[in-house]
CSV table of N, CA, C and O in Angstrom, one decimal:
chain,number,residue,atom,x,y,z
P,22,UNK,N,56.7,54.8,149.2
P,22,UNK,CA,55.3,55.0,149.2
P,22,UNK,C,54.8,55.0,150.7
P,22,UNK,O,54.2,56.0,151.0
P,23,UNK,N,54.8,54.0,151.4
P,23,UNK,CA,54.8,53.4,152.9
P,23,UNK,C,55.1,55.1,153.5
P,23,UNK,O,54.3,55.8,154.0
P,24,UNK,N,56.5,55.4,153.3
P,24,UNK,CA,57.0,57.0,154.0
P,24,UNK,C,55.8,57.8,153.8
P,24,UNK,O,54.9,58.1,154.6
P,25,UNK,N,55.8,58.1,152.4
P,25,UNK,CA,54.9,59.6,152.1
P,25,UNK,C,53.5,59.1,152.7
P,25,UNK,O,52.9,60.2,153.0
P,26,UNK,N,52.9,58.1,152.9
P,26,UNK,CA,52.0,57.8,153.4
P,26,UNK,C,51.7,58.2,155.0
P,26,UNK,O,50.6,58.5,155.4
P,27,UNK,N,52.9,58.1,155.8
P,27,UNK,CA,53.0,58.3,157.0
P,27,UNK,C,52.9,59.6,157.3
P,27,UNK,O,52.3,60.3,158.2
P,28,UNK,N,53.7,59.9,156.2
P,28,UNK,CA,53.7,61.8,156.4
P,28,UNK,C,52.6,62.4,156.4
P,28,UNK,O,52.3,63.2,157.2
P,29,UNK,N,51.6,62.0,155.1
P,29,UNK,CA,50.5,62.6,155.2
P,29,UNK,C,49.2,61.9,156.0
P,29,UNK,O,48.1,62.1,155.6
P,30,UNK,N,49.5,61.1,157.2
P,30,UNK,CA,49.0,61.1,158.1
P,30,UNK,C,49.0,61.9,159.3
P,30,UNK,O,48.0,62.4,159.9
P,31,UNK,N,50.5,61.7,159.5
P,31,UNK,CA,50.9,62.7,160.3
P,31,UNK,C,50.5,64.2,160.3
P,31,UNK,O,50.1,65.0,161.1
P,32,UNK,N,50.8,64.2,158.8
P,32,UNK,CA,50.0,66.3,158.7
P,32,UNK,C,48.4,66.2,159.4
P,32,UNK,O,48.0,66.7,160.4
P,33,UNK,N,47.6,65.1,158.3
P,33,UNK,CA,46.2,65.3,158.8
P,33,UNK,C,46.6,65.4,160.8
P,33,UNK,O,46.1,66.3,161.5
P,34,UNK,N,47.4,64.6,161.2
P,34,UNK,CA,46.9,64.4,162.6
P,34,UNK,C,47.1,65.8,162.8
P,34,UNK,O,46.1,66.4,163.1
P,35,UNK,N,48.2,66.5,162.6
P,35,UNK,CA,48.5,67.2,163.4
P,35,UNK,C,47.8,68.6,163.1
P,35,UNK,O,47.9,69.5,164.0
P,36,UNK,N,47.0,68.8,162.0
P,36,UNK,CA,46.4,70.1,161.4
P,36,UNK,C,45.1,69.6,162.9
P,36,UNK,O,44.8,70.4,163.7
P,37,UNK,N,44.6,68.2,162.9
P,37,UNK,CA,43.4,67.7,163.5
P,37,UNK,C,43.9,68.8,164.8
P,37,UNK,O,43.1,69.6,165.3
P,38,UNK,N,45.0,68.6,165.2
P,38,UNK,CA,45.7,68.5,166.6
P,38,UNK,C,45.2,70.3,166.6
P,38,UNK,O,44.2,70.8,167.2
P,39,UNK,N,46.2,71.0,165.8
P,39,UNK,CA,46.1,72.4,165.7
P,39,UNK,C,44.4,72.8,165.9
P,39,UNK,O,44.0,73.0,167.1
P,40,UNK,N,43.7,72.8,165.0
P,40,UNK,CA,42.4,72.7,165.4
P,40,UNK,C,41.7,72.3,166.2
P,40,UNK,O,40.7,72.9,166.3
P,41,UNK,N,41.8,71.6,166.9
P,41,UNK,CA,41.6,71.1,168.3
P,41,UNK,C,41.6,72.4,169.1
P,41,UNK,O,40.6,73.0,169.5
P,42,UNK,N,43.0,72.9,169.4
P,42,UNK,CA,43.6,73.5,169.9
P,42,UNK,C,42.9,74.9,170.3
P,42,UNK,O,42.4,75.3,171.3
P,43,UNK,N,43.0,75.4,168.9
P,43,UNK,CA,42.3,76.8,168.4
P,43,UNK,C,40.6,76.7,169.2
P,43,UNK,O,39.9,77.6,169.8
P,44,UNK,N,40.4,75.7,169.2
P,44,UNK,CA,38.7,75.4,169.6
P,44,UNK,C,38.6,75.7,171.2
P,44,UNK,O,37.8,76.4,171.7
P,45,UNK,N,39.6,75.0,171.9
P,45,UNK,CA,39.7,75.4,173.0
P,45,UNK,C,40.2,76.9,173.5
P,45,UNK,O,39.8,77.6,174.4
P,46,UNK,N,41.1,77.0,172.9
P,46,UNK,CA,41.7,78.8,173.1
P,46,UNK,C,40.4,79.1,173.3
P,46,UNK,O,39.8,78.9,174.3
P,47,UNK,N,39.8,79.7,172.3
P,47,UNK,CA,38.0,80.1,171.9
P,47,UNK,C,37.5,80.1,173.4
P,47,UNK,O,37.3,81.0,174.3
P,48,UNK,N,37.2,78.3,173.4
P,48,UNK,CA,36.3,78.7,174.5
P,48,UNK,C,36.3,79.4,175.8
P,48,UNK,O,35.4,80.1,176.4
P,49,UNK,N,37.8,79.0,176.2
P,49,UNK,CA,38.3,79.3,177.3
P,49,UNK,C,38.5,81.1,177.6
P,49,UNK,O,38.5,81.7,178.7
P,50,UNK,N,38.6,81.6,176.3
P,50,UNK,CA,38.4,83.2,175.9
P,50,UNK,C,36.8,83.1,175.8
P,50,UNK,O,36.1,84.1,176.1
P,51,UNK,N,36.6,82.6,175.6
P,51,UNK,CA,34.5,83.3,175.6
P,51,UNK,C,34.5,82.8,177.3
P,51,UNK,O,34.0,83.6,178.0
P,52,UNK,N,34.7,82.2,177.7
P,52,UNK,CA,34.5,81.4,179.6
P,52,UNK,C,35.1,82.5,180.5
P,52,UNK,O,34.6,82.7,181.6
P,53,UNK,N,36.1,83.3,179.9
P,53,UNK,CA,36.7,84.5,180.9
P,53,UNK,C,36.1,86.0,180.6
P,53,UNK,O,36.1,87.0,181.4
P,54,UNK,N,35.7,85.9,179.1
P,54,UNK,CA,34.1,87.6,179.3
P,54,UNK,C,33.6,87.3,180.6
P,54,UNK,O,33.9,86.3,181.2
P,55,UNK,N,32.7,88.3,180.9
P,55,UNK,CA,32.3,88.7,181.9
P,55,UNK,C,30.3,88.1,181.3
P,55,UNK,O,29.8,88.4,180.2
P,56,UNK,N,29.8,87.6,182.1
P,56,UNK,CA,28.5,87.6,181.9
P,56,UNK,C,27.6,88.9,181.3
P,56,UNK,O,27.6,90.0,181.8
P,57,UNK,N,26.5,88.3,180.1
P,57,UNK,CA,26.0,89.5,179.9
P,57,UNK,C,25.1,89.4,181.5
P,57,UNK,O,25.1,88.5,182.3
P,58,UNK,N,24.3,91.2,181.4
P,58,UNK,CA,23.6,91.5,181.8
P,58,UNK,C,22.1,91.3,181.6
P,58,UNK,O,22.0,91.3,180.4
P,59,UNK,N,21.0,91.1,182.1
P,59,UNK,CA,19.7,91.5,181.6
P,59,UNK,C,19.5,92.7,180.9
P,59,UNK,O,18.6,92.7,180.1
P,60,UNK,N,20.0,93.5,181.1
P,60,UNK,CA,19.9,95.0,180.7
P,60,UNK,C,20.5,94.6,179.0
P,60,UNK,O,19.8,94.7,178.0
P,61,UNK,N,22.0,94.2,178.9
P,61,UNK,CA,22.7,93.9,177.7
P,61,UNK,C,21.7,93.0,176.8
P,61,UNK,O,21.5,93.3,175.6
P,62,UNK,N,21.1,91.9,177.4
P,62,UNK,CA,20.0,91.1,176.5
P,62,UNK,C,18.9,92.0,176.0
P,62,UNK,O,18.5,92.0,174.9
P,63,UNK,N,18.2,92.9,177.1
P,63,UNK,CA,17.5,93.5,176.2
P,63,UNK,C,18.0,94.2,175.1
P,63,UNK,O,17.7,93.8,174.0
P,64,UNK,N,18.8,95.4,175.1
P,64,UNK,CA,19.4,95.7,174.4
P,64,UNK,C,19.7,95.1,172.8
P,64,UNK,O,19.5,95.6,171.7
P,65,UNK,N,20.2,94.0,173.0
P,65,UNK,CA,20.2,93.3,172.2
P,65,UNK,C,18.9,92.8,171.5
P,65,UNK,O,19.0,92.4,170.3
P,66,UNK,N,17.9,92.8,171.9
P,66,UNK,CA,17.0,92.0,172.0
P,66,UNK,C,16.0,93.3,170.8
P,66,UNK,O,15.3,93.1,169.8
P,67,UNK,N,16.2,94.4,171.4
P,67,UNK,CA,15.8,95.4,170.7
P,67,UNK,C,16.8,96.0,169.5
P,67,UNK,O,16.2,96.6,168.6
P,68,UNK,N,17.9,95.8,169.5
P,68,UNK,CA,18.7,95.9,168.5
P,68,UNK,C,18.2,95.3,167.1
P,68,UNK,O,18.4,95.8,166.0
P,69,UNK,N,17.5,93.6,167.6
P,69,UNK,CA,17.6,93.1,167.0
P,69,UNK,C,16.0,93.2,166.0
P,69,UNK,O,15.9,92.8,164.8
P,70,UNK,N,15.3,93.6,166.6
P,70,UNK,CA,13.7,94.1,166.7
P,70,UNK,C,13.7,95.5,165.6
P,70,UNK,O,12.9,95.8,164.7
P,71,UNK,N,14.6,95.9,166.0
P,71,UNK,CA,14.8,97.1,165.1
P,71,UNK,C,15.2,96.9,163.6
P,71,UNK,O,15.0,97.7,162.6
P,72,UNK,N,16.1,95.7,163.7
P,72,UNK,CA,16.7,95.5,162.0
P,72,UNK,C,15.2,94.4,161.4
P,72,UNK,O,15.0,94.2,160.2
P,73,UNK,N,14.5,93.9,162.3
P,73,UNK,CA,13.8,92.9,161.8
P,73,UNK,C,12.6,94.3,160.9
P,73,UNK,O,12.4,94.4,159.7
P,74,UNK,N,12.2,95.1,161.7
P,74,UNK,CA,11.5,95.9,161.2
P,74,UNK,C,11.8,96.5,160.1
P,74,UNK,O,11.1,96.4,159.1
P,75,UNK,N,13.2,97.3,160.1
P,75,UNK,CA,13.8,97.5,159.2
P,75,UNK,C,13.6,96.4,157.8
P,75,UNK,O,13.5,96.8,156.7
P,76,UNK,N,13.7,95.5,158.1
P,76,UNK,CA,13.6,94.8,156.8
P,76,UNK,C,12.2,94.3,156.6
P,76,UNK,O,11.7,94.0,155.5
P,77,UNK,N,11.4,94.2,157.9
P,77,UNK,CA,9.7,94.0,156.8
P,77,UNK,C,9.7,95.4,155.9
P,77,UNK,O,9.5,95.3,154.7
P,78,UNK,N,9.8,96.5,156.4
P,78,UNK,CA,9.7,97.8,155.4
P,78,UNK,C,10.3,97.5,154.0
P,78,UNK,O,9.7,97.6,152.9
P,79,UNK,N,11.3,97.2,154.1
P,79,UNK,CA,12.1,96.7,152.9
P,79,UNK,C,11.2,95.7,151.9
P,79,UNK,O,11.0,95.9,150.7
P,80,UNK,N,10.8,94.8,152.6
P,80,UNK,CA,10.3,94.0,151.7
P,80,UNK,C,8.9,94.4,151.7
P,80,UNK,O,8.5,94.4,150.5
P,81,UNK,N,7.8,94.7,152.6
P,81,UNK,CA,6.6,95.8,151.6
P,81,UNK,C,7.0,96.6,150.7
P,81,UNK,O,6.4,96.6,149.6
P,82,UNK,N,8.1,97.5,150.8
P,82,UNK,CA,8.5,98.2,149.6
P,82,UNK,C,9.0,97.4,148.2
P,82,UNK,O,8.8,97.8,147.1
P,83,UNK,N,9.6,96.2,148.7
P,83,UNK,CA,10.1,95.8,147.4
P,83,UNK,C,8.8,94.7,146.4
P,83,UNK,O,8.7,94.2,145.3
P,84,UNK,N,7.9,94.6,147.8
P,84,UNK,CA,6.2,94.1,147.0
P,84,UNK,C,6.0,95.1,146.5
P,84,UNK,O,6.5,95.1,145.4
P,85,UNK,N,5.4,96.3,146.7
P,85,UNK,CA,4.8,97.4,146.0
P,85,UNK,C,5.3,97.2,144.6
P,85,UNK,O,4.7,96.9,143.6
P,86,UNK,N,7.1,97.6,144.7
P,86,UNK,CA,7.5,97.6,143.4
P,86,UNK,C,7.3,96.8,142.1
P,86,UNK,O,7.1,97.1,140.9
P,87,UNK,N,7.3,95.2,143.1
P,87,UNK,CA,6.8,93.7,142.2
P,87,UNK,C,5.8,94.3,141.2
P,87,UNK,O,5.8,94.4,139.9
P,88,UNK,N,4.8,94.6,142.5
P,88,UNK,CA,3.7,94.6,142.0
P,88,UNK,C,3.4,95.5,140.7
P,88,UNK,O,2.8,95.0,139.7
P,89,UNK,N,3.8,96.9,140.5
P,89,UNK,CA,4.2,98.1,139.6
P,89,UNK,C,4.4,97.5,138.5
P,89,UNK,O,3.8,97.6,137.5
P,90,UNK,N,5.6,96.9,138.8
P,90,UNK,CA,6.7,95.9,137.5
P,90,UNK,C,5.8,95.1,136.9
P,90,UNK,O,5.9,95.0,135.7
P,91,UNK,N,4.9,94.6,137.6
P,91,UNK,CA,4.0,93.3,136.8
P,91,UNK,C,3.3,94.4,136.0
P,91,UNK,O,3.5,94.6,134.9
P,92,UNK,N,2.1,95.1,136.9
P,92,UNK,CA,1.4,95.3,136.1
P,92,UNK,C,1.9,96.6,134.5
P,92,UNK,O,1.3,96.9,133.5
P,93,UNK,N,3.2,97.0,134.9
P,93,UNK,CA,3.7,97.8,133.5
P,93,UNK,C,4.5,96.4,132.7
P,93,UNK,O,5.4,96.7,131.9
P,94,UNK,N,4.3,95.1,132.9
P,94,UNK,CA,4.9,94.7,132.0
P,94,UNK,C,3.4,93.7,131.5
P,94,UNK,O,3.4,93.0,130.5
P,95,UNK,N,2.6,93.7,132.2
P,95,UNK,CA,1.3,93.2,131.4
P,95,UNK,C,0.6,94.4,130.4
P,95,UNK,O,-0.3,94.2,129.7
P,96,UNK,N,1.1,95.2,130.5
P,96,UNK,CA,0.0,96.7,129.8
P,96,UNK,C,1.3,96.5,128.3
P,96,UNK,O,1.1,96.5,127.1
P,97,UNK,N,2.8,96.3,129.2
P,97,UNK,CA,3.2,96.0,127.3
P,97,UNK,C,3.2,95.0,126.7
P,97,UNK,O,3.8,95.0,125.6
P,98,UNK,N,2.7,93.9,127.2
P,98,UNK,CA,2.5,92.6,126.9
P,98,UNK,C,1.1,92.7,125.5
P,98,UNK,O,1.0,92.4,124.3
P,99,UNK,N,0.1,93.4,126.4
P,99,UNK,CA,-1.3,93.9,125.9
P,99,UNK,C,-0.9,95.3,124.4
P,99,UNK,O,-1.3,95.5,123.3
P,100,UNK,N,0.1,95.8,125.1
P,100,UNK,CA,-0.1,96.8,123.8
P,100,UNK,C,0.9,95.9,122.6
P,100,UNK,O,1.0,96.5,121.5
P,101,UNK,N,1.7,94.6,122.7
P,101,UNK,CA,2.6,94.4,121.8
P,101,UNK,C,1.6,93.3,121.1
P,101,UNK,O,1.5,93.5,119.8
P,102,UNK,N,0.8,92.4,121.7
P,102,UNK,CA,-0.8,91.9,121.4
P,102,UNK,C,-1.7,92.7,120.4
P,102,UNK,O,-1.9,92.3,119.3
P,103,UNK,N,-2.2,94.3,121.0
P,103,UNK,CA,-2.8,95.1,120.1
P,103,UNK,C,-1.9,95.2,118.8
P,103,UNK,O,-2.3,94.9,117.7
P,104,UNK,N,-0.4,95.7,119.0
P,104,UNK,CA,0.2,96.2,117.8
P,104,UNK,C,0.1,95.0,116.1
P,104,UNK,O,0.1,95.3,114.9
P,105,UNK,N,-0.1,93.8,117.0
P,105,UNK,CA,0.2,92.3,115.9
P,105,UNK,C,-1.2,92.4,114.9
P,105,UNK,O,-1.3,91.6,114.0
């Protein structure tokens, strides 16, 4: 019991250990890119401006639709009312 107990200490440490590891690789690979630019932020900056718009459109459109949906499911609401 005592053994297998050790062992599965040991894994946790050592997965801890591995992961550690991987975290540093990472940074030390993001530390050696090259700095963005001001130019690259904007860019980005408008990239990102663009999907935001992109999706208000999206969702005015998918209000309109709501809105359509409601009121054709109140008109069958009202005609299944009249039918009774």
């Amino acid at each position: 019991m005592v053994k297998s107990r050790k062992i599965r200490v040991f894994t946790r440490f050592k997965k801890k250990k591995n992961e550690e590891e991987k975290v540093e690789i990472e940074m030390e690979t993001q530390l050696q890119q090259p700095l963005k630019t001001v130019e690259d932020l904007h860019q980005e900056v408008d990239e990102v401006t663009q999907v935001m718009h992109q999706n208000l459109v999206k969702i005015r459109d998918r209000e309109g639709k709501l809105d359509t949906l409601v009121d054709k499911s109140e008109r069958l609401e009202e005609g299944v009312f009249l039918t009774c």
